[in-house]
mmCIF file of N, CA and C in Angstrom:
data_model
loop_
_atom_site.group_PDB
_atom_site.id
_atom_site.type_symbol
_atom_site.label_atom_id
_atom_site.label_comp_id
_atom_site.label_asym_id
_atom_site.label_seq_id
_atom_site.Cartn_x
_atom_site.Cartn_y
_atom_site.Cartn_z
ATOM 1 N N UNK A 1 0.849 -1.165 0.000
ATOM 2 C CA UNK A 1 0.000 0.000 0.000
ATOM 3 C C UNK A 1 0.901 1.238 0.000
ATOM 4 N N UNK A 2 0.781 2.161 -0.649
ATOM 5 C CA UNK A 2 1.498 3.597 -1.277
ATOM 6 C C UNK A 2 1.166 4.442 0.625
ATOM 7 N N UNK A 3 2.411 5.176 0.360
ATOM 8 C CA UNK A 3 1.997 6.082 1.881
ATOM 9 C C UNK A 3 1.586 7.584 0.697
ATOM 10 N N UNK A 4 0.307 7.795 1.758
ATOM 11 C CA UNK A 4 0.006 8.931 0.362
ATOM 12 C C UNK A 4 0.914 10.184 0.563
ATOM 13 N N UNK A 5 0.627 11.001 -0.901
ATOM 14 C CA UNK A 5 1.500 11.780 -1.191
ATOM 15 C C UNK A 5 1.930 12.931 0.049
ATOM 16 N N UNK A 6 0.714 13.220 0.286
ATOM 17 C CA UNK A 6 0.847 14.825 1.709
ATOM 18 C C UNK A 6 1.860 14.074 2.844
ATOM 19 N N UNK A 7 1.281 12.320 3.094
ATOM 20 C CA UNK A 7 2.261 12.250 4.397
ATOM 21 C C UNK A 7 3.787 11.699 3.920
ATOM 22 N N UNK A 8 4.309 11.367 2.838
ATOM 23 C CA UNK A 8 5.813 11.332 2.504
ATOM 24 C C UNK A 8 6.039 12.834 2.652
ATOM 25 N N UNK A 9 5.398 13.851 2.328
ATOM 26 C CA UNK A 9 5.846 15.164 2.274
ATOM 27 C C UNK A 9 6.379 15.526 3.607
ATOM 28 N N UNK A 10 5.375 14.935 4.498
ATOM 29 C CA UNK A 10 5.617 15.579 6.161
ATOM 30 C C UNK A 10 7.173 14.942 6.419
ATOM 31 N N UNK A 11 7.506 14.139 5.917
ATOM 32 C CA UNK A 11 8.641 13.011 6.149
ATOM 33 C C UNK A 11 10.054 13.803 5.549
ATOM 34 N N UNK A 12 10.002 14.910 4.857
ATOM 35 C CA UNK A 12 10.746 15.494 3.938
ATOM 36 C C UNK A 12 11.097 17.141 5.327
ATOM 37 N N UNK A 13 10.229 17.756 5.711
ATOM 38 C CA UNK A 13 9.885 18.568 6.540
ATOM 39 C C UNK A 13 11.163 18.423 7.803
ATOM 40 N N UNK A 14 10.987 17.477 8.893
ATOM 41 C CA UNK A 14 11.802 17.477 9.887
ATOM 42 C C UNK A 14 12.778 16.579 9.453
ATOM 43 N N UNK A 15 13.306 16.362 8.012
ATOM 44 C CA UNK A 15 14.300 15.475 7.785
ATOM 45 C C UNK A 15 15.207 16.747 7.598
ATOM 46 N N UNK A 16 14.823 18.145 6.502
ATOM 47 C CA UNK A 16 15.423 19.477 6.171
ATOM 48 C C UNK A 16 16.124 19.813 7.349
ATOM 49 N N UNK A 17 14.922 19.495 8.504
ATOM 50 C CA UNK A 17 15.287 20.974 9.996
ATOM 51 C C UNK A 17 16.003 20.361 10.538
ATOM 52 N N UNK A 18 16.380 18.941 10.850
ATOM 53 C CA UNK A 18 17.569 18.377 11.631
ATOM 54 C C UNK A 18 18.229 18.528 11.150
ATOM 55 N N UNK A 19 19.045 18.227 9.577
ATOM 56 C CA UNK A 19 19.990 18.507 8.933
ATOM 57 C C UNK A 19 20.573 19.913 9.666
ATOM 58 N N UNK A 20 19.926 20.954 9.137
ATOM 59 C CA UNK A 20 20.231 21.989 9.708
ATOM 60 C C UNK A 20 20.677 22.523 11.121
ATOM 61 N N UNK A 21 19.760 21.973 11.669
ATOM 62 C CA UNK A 21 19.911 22.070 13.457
ATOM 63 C C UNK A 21 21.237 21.223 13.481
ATOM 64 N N UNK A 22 21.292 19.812 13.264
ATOM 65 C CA UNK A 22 22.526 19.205 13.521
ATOM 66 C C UNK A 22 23.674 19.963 13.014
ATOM 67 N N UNK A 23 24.003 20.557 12.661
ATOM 68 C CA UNK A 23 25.350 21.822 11.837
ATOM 69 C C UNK A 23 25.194 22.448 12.855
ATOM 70 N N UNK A 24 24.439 22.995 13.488
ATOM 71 C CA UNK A 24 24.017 24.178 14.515
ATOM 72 C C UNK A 24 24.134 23.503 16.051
ATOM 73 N N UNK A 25 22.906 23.136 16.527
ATOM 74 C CA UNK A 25 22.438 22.436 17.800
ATOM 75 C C UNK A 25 22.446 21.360 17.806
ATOM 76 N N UNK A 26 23.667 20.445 17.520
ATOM 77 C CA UNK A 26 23.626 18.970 17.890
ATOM 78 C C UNK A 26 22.259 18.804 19.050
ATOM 79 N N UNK A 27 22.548 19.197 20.215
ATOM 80 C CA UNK A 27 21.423 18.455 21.341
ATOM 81 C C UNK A 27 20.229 19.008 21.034
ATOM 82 N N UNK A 28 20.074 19.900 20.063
ATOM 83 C CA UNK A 28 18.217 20.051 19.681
ATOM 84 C C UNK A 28 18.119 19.298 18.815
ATOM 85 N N UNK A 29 19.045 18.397 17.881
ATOM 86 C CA UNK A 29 18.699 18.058 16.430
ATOM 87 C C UNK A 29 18.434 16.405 17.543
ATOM 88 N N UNK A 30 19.195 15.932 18.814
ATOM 89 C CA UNK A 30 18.756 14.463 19.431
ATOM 90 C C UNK A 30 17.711 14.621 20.239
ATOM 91 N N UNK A 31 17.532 15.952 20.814
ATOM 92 C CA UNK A 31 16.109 15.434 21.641
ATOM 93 C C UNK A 31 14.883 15.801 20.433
ATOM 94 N N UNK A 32 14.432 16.261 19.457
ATOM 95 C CA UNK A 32 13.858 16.096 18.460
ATOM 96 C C UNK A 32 13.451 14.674 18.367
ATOM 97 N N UNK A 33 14.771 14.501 17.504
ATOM 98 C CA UNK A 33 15.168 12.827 17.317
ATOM 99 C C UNK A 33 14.308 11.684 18.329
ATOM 100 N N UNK A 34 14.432 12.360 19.466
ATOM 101 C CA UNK A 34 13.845 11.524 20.433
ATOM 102 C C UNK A 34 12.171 11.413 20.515
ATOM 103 N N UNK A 35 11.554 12.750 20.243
ATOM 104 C CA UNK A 35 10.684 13.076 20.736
ATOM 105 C C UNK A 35 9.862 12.313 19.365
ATOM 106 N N UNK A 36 10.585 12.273 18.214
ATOM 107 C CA UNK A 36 10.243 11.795 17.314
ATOM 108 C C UNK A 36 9.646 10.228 17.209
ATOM 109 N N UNK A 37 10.914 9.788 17.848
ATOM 110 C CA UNK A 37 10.844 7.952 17.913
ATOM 111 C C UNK A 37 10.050 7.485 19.164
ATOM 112 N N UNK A 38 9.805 8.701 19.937
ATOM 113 C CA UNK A 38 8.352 8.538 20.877
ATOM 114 C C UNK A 38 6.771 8.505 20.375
ATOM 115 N N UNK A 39 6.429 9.634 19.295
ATOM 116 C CA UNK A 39 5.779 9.738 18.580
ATOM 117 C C UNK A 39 5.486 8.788 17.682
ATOM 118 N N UNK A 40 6.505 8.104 16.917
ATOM 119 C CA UNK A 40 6.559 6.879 15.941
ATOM 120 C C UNK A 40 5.800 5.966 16.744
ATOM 121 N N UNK A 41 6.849 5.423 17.969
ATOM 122 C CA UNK A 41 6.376 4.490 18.713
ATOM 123 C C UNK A 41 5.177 3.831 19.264
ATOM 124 N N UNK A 42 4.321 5.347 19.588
ATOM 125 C CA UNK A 42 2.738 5.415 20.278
ATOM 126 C C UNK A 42 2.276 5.104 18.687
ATOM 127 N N UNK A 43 2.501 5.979 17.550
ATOM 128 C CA UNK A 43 1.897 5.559 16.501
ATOM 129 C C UNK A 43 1.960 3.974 16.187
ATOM 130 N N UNK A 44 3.168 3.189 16.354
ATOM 131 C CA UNK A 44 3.047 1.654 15.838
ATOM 132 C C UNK A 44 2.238 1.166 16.752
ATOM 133 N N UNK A 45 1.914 1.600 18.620
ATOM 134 C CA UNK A 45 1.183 0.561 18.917
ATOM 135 C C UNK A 45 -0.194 0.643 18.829
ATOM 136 N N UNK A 46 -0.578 1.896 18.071
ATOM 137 C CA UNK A 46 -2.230 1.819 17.454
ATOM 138 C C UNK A 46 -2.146 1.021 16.377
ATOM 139 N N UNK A 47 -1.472 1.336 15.859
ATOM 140 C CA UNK A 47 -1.611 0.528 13.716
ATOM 141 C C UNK A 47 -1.562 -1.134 14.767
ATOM 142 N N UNK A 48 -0.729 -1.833 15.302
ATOM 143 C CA UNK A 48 -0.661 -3.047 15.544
ATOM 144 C C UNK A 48 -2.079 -3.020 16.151
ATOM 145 N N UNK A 49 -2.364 -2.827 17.347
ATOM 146 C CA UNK A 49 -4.005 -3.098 17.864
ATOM 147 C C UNK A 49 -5.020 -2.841 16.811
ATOM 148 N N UNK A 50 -4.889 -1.767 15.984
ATOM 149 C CA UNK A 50 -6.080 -1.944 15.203
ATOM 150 C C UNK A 50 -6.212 -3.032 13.782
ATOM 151 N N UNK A 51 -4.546 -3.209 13.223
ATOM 152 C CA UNK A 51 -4.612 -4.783 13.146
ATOM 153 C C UNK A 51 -5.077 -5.516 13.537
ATOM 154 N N UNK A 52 -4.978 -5.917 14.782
ATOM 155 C CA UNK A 52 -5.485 -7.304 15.187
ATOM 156 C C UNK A 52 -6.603 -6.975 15.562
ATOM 157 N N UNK A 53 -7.266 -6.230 15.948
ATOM 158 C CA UNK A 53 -8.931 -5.897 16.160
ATOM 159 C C UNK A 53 -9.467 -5.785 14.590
ATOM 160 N N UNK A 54 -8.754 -5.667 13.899
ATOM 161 C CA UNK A 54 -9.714 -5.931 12.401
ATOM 162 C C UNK A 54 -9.286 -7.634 11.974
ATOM 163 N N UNK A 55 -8.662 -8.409 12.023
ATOM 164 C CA UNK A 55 -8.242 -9.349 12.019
ATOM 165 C C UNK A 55 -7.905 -9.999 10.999
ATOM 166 N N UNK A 56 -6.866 -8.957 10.271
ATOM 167 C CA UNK A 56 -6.576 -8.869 9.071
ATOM 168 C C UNK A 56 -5.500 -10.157 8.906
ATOM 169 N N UNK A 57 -5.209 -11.305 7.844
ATOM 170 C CA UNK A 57 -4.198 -11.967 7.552
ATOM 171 C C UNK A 57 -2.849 -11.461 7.917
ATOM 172 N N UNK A 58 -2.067 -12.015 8.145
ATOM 173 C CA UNK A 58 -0.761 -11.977 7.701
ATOM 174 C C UNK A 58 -0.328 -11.487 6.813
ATOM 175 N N UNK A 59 -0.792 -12.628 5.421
ATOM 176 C CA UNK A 59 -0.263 -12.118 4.184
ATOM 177 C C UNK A 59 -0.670 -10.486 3.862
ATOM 178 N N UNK A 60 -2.153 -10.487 4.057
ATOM 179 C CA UNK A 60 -2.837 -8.914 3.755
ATOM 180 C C UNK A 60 -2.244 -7.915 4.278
ATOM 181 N N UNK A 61 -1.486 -8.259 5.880
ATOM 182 C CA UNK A 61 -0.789 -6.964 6.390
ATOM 183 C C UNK A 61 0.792 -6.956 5.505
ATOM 184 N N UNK A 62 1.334 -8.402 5.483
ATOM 185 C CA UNK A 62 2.784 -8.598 4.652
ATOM 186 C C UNK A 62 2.417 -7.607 3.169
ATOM 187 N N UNK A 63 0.980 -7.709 2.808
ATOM 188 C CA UNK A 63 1.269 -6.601 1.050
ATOM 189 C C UNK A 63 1.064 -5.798 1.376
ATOM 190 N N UNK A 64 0.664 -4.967 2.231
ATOM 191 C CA UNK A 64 0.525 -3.775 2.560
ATOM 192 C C UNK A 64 1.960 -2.867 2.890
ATOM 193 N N UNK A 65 2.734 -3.536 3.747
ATOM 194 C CA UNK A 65 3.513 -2.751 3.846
ATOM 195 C C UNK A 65 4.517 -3.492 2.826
ATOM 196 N N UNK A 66 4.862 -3.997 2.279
ATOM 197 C CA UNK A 66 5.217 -4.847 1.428
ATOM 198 C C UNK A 66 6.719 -5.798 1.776
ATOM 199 N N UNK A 67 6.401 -6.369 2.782
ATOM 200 C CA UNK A 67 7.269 -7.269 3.517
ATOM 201 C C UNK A 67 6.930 -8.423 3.102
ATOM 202 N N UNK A 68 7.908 -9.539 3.453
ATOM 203 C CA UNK A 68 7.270 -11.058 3.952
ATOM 204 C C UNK A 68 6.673 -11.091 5.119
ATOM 205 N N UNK A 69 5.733 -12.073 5.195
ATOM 206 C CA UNK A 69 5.011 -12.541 6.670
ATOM 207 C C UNK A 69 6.131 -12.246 7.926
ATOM 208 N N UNK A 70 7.223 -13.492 7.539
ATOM 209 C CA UNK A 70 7.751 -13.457 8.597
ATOM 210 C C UNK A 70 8.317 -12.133 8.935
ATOM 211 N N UNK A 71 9.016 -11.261 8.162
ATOM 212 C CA UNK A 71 9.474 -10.126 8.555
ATOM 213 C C UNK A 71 8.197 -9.042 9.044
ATOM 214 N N UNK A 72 7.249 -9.030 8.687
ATOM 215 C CA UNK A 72 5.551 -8.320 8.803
ATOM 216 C C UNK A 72 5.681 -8.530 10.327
ATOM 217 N N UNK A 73 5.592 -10.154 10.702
ATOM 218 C CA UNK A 73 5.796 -10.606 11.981
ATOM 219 C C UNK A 73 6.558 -9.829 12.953
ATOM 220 N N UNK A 74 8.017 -10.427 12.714
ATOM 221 C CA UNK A 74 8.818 -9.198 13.547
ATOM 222 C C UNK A 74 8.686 -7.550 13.443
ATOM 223 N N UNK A 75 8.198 -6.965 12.732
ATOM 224 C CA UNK A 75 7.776 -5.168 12.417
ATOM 225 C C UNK A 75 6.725 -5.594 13.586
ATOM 226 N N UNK A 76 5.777 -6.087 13.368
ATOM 227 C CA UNK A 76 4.487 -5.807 14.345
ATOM 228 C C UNK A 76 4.535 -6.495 16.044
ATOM 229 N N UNK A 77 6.136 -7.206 16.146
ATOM 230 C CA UNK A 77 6.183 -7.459 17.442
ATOM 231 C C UNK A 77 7.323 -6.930 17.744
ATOM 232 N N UNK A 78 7.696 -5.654 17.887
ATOM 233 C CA UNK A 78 9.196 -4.650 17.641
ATOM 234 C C UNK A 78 8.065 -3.656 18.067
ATOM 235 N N UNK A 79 7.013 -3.271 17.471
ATOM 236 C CA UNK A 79 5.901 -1.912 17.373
ATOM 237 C C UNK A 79 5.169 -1.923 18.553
ATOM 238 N N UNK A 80 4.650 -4.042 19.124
ATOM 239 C CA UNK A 80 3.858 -3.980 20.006
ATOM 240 C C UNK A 80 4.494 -4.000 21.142
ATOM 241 N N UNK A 81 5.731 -4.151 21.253
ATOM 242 C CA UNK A 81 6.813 -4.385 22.504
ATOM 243 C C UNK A 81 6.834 -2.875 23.193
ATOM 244 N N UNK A 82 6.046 -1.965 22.642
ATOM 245 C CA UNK A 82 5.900 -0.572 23.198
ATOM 246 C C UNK A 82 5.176 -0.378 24.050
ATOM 247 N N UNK A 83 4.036 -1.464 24.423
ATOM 248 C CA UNK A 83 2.652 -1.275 24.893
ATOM 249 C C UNK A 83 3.279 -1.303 26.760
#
């Protein structure tokens, strides 16, 4: 499944401003960084619960993001290890 166009854009956004900050404010460009992979994090453990509350295949979640099962597997127990 395609990540749509507006949210690759957002992905382009704080990739510019760290660049920058890191030349400048190393420790603003890591707690960013941080605040970021906190944000990610809470985000994977909704997408995993609402996976399994829709009770979607394996394979169906493996084409979506376009993995194998088994690797689909480990992404969604790496995401739920947050809870």
């Amino acid at each position: 499944m395609p990540v749509p166009e507006g949210v690759t854009a957002l992905f382009d956004q704080p990739r510019e401003r760290l660049d920058a900050l890191a030349d400048d404010v190393l420790l603003a460009a890591l707690r960013i960084i941080a605040a970021l992979e906190s944000l990610a994090a809470e985000a994977g453990v909704v997408a995993v619960h609402t996976v399994r509350a829709d009770n979607q295949s394996w394979a169906t979640i493996a084409n979506g993001l376009g993995l194998t099962e088994s690797e689909t597997g480990t992404r969604l127990h790496r995401y739920a290890r947050f809870c």
